[in-house]
PDB file of C-alpha atoms in Angstrom:
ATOM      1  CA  UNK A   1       3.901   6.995 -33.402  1.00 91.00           C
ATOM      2  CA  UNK A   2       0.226   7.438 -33.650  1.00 91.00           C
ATOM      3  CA  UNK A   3      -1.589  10.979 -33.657  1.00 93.00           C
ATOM      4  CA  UNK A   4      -4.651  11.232 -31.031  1.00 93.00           C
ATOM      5  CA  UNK A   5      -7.053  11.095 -34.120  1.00 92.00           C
ATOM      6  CA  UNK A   6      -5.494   7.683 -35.030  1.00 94.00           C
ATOM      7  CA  UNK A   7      -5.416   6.956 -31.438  1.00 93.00           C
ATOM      8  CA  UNK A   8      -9.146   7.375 -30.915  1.00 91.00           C
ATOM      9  CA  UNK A   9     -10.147   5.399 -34.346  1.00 91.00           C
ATOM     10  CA  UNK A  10      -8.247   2.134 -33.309  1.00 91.00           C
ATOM     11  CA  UNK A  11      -9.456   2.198 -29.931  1.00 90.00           C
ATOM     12  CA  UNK A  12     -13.116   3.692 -30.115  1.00 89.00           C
ATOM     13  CA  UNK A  13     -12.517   6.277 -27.475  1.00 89.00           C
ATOM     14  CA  UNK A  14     -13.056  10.109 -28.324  1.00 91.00           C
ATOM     15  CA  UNK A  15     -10.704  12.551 -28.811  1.00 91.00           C
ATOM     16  CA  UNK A  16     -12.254  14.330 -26.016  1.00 91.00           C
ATOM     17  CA  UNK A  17     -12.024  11.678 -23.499  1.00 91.00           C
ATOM     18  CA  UNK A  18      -8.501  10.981 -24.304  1.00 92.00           C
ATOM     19  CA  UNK A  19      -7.823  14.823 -23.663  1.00 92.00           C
ATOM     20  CA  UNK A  20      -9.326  14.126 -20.620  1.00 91.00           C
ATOM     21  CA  UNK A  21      -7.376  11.027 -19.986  1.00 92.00           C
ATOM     22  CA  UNK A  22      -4.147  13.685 -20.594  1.00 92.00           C
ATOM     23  CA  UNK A  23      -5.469  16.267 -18.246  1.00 91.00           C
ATOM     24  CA  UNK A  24      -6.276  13.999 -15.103  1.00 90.00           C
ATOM     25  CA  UNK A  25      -2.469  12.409 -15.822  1.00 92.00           C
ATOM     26  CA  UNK A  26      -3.718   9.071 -16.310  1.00 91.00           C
ATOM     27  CA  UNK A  27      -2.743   8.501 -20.096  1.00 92.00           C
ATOM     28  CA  UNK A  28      -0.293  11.022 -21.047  1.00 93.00           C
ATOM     29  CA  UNK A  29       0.910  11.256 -24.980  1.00 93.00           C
ATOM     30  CA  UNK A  30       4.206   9.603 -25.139  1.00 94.00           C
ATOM     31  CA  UNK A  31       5.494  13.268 -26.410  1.00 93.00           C
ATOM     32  CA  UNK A  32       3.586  16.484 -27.367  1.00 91.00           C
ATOM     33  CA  UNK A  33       5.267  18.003 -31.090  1.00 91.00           C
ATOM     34  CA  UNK A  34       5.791  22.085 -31.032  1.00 89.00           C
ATOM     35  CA  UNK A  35       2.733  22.204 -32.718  1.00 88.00           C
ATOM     36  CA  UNK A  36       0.676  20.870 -30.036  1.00 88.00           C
ATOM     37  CA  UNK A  37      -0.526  17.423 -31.643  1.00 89.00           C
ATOM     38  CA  UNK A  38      -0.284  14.301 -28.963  1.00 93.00           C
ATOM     39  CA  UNK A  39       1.676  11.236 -30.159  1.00 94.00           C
ATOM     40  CA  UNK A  40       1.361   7.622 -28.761  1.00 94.00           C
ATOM     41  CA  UNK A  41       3.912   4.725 -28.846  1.00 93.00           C
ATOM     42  CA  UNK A  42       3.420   1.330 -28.754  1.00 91.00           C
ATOM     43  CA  UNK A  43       4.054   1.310 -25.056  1.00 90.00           C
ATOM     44  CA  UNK A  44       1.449   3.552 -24.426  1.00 92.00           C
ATOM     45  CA  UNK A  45      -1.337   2.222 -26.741  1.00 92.00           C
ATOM     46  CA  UNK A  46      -0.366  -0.776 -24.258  1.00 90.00           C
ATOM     47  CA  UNK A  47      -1.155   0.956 -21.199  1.00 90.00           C
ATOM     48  CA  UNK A  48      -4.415   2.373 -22.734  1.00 92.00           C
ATOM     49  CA  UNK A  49      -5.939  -1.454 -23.135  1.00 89.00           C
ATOM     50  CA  UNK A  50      -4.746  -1.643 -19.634  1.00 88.00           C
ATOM     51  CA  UNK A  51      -6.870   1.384 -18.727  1.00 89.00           C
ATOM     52  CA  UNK A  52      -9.695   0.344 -21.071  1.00 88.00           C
ATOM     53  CA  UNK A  53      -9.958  -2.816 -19.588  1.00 85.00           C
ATOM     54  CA  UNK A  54     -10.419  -1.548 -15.585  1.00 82.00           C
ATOM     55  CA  UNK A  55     -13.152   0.590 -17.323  1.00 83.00           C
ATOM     56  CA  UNK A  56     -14.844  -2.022 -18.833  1.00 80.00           C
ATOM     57  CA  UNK A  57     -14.721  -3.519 -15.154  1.00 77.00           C
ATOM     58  CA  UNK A  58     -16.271  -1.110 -13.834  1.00 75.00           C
ATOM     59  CA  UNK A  59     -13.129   0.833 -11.744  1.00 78.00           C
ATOM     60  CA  UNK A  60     -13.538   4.799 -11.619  1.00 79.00           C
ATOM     61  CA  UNK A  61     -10.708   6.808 -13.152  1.00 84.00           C
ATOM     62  CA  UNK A  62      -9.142   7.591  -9.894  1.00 81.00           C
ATOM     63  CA  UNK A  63      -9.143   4.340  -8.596  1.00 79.00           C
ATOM     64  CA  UNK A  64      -7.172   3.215 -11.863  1.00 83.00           C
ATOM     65  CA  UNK A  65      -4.980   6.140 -11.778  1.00 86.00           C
ATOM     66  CA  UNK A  66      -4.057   5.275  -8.012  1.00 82.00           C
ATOM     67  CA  UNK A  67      -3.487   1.353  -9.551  1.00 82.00           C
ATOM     68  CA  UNK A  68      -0.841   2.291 -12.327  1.00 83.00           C
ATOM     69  CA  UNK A  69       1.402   4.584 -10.856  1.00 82.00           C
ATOM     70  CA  UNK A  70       1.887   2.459  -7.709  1.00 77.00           C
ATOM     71  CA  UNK A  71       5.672   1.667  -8.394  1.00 73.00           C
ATOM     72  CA  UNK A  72       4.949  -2.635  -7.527  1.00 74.00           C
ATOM     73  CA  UNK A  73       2.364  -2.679 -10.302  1.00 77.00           C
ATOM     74  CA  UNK A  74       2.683  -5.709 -12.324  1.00 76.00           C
ATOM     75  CA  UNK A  75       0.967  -5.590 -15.631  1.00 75.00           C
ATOM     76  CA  UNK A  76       0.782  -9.313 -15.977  1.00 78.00           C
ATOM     77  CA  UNK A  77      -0.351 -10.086 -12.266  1.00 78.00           C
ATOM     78  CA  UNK A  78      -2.899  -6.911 -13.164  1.00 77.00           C
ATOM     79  CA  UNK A  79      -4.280  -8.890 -16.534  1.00 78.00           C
ATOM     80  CA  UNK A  80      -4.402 -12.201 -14.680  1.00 80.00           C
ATOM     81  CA  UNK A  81      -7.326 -10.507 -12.000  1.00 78.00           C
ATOM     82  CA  UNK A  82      -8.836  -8.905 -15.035  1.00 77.00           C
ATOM     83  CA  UNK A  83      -9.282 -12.487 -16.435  1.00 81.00           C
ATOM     84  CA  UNK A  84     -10.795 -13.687 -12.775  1.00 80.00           C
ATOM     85  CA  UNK A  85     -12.852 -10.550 -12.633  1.00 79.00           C
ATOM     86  CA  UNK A  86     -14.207 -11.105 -16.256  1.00 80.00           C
ATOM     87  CA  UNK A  87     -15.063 -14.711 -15.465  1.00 82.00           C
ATOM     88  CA  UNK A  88     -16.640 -14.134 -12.199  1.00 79.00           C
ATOM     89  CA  UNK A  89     -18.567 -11.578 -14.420  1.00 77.00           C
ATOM     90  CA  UNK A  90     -19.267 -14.204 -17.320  1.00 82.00           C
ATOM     91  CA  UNK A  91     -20.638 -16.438 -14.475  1.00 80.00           C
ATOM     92  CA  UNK A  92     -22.653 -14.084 -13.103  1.00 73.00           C
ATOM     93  CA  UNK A  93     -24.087 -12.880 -16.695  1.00 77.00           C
ATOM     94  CA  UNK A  94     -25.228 -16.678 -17.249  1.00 79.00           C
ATOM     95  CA  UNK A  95     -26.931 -17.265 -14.063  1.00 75.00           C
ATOM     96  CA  UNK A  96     -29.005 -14.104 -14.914  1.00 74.00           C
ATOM     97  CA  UNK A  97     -29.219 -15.426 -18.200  1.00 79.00           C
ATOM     98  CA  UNK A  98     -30.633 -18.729 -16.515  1.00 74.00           C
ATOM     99  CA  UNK A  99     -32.770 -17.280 -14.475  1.00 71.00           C
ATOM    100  CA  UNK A 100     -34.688 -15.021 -16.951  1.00 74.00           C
ATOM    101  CA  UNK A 101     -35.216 -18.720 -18.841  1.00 70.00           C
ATOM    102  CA  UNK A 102     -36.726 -20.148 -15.347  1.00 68.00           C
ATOM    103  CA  UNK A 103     -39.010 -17.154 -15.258  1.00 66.00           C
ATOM    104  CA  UNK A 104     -40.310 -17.377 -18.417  1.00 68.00           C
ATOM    105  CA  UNK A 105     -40.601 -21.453 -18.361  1.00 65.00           C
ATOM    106  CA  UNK A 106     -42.027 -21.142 -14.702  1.00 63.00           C
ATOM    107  CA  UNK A 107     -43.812 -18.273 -14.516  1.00 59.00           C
ATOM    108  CA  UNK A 108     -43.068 -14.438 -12.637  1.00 53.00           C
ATOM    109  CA  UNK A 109     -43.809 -16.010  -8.935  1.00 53.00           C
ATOM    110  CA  UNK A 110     -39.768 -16.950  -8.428  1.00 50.00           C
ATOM    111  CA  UNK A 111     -39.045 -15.559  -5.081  1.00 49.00           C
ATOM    112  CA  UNK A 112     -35.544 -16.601  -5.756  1.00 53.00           C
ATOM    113  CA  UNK A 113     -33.199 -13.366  -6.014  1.00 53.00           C
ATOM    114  CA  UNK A 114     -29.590 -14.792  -5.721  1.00 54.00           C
ATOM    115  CA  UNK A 115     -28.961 -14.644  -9.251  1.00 51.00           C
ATOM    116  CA  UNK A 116     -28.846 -10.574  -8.803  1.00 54.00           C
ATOM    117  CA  UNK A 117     -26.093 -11.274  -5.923  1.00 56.00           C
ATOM    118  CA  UNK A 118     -22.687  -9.716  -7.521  1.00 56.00           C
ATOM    119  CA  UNK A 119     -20.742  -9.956  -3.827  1.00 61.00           C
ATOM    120  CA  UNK A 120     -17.787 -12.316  -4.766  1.00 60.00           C
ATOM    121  CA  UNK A 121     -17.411  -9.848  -8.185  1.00 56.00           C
ATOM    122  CA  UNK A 122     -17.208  -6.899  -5.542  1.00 63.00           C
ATOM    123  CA  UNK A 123     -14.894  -8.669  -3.071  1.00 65.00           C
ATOM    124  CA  UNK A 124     -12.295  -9.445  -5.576  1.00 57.00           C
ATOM    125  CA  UNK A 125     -12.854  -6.239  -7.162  1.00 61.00           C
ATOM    126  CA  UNK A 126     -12.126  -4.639  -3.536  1.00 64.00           C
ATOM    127  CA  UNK A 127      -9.109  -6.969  -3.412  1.00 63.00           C
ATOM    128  CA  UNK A 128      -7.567  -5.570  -6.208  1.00 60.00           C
ATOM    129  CA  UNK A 129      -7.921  -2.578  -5.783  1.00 60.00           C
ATOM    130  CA  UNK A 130      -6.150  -2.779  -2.062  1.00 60.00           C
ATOM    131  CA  UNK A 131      -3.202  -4.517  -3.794  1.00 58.00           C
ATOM    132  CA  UNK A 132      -2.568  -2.099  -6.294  1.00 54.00           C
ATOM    133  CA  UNK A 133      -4.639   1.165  -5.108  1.00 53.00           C
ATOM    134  CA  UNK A 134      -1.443   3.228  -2.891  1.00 51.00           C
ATOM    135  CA  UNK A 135      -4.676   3.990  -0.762  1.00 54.00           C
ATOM    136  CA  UNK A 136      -3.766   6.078   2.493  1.00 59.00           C
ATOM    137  CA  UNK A 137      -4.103   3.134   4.578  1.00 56.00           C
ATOM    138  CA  UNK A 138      -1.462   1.260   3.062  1.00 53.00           C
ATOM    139  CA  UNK A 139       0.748   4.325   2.740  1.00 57.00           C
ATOM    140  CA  UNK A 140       0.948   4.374   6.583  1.00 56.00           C
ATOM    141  CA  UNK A 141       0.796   0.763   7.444  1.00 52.00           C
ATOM    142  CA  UNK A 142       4.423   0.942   5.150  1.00 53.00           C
ATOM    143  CA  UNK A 143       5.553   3.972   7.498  1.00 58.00           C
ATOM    144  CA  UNK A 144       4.945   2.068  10.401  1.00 53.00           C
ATOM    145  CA  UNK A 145       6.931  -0.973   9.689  1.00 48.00           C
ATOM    146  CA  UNK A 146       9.557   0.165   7.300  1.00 51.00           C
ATOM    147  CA  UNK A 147      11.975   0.678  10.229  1.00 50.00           C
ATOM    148  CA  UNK A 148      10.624  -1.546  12.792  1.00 47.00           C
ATOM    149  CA  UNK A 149      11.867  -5.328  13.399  1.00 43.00           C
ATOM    150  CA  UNK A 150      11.083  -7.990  11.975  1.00 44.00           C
ATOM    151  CA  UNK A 151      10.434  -9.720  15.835  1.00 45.00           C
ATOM    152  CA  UNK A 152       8.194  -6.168  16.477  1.00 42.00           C
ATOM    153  CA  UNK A 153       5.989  -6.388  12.865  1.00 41.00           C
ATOM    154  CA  UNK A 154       5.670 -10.665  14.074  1.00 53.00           C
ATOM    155  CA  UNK A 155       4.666  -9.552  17.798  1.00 52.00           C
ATOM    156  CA  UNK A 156       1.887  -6.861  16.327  1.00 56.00           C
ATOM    157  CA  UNK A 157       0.406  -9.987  14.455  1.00 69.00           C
ATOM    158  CA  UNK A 158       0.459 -12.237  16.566  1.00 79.00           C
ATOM    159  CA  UNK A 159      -1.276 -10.141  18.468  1.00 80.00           C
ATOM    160  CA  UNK A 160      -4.461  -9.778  16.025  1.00 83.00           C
ATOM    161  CA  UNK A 161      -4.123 -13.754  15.906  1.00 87.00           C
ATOM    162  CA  UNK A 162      -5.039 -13.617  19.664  1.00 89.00           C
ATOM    163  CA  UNK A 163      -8.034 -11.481  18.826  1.00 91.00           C
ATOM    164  CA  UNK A 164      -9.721 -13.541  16.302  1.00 92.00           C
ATOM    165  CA  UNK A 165      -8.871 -16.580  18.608  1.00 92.00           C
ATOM    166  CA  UNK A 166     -11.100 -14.556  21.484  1.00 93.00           C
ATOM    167  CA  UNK A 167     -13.571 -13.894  18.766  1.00 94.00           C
ATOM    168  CA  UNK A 168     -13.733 -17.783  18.376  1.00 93.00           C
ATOM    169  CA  UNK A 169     -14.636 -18.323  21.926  1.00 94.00           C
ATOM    170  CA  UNK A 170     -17.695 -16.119  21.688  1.00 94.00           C
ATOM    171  CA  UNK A 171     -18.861 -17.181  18.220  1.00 93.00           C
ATOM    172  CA  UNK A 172     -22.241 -18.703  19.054  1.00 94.00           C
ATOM    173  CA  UNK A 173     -23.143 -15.654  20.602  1.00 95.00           C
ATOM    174  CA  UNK A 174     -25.600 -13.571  18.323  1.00 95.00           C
ATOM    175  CA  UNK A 175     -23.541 -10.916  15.907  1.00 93.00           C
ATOM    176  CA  UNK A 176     -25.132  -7.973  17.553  1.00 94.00           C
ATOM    177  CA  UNK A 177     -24.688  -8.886  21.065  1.00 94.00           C
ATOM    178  CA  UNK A 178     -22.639  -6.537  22.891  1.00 94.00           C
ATOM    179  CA  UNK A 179     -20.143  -9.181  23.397  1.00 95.00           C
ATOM    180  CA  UNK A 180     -19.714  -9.358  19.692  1.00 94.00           C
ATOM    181  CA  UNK A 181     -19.959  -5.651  19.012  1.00 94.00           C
ATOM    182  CA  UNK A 182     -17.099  -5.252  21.367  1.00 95.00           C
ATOM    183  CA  UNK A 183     -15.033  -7.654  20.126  1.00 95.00           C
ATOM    184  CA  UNK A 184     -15.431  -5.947  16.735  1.00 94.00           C
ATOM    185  CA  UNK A 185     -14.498  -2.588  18.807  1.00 94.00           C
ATOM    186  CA  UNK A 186     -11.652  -4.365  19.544  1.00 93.00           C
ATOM    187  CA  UNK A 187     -10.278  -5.387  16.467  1.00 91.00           C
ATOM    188  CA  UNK A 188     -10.999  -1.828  14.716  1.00 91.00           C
ATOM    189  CA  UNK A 189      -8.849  -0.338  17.775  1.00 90.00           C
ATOM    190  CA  UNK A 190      -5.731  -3.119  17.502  1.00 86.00           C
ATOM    191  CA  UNK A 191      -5.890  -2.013  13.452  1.00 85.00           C
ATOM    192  CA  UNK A 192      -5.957   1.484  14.382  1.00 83.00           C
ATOM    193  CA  UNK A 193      -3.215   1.237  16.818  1.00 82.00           C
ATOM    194  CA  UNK A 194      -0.828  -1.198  15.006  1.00 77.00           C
ATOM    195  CA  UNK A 195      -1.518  -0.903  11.187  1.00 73.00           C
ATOM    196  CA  UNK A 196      -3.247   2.064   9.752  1.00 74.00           C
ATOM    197  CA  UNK A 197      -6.032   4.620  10.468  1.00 78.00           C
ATOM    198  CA  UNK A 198      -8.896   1.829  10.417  1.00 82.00           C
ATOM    199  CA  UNK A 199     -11.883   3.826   8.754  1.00 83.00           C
ATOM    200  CA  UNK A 200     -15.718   2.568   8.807  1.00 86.00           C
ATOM    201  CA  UNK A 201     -15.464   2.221   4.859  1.00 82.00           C
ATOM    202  CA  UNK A 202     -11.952   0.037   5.336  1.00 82.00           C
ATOM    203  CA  UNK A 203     -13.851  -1.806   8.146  1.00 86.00           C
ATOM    204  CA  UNK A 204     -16.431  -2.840   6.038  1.00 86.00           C
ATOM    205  CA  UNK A 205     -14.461  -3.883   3.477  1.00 83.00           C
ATOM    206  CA  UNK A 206     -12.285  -5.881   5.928  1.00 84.00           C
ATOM    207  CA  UNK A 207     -14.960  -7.665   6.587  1.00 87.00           C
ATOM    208  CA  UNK A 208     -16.143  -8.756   3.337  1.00 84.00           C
ATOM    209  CA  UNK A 209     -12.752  -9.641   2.802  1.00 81.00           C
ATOM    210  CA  UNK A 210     -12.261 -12.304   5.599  1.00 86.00           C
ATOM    211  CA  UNK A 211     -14.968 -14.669   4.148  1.00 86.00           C
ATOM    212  CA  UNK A 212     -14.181 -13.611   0.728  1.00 79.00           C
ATOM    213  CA  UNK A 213     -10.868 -14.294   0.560  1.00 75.00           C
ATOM    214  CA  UNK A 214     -10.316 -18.304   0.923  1.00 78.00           C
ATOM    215  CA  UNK A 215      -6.717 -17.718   2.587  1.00 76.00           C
ATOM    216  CA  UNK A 216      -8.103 -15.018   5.244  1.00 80.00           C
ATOM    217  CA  UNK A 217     -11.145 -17.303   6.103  1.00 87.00           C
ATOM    218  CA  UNK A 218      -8.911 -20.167   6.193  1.00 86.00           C
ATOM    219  CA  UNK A 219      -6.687 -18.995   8.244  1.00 85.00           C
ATOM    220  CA  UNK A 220      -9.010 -17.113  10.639  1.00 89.00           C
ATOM    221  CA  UNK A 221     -10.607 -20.308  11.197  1.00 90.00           C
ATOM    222  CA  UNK A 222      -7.937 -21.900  11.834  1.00 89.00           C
ATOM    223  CA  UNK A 223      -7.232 -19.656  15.194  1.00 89.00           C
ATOM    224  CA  UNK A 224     -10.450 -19.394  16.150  1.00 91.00           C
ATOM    225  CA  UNK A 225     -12.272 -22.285  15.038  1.00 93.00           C
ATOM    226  CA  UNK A 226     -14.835 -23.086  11.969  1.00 93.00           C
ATOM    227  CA  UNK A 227     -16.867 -20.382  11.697  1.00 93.00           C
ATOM    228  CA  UNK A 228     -15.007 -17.637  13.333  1.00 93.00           C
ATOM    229  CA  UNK A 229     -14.564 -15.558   9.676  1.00 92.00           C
ATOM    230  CA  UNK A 230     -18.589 -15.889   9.805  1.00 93.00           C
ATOM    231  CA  UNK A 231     -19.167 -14.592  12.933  1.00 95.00           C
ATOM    232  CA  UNK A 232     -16.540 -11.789  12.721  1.00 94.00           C
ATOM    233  CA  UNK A 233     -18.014 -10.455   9.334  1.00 93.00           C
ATOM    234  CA  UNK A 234     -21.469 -10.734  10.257  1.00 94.00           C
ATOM    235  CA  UNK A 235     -20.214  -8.772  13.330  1.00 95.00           C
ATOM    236  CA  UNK A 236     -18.186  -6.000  11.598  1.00 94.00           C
ATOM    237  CA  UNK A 237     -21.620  -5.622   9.491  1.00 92.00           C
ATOM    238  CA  UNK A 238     -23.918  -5.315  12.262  1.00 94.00           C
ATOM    239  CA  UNK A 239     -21.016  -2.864  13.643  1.00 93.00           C
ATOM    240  CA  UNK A 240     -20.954   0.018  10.556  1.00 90.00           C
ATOM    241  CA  UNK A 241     -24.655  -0.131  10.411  1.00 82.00           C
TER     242      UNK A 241
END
């Protein structure tokens, strides 16, 4: 067992912030002497490079908090996206790296900003954090399926796969059309009424999600047609503007 002094040496965070860490319940000592001193086991110096490492990828405390204590968290599944995250960040990291190099070779006149584009980091990031987060939305899509069918929970998708293949037939329209904005209307309202409480922030994120995520574009696409993930984001964008 390690004191919180020891703790805080081996790790390089304070003694304060591990207090802090205590107080919020997201690392709790593994027992607390009569004394009052903190003491960590190996288990728990374990789930502190856990927490360390979400920090270091930029998740806020609550967010992490909301990640751990989900009861299907899976510490190895959970290092595996840090890995993806990290190397989408390494990636990232060099093409800034390359393009400082181009600047300085070419000159300051390179009207080229995609290098500062950190989207697919934030996508996955967002897709973690819906797998593991316990958010709200998940809470009650659970409630609303838990004692339902299995022919009822098919029937509700099928009936978002008949959505996306009427968003197909109006692709070529333009994404703020008021064919497309209903469409989008549409979808929001199915969400609301089948899944969960479809907010503008989960909206948004849906949307990012369904050309971020290879299997929802793929299979989007598939109902609708190539290019039906496109339009649909685009749409939901124009949409929570």
């Amino acid at each position: 067992m390690k004191t919180v002094k020891e703790v805080s040496k081996i790790s390089g965070v304070s003694v304060r912030t591990l207090h802090h860490y205590d107080e919020i319940g997201l690392f709790k000592p593994t027992e607390v002497t009569s004394a009052g001193y903190r003491l960590y086991d190996d288990k728990a110096l374990c789930k502190l490079q856990m927490i360390l490492m979400f920090r270091e990828l930029r998740f806020p405390l609550k967010e992490i908090k909301k990640m751990m204590e989900n009861q299907n968290f899976d510490r190895r599944e959970a290092l595996l996206e840090q890995i993806k995250l990290l190397e989408l960040q390494k990636k990232h990291l060099d093409e800034l790296i390359y393009f400082a190099h181009e600047i300085l070779r070419t000159g300051v006149n390179n009207m080229d900003f995609s290098a500062f584009d950190k989207k697919e980091i934030e996508e996955y990031a967002l897709e973690v954090k819906q797998r593991w987060g316990e958010t709200d939305a998940f809470k009650e899509y659970e409630n609303r399926f838990k004692d339902g069918s299995e022919t009822a929970f098919t029937d509700v998708n099928l009936g978002l796969v008949e959505l996306f293949k009427e968003a197909g037939r109006i692709k070529n329209l333009p994404v703020d059309s008021e064919e497309a904005q209903k469409m989008v209307e549409k979808i929001r309202g199915f969400i609301n009424d089948n899944y969960y409480t479809c907010t503008m922030e989960i909206l948004a994120g849906l949307g990012q999600m369904y050309i971020g995520d290879e299997r929802f574009k793929k299979n989007i696409d598939e109902w609708g047609g190539d290019g039906t993930a496109e339009f649909v984001s685009r749409a939901i964008e124009v949409y929570c503007k």
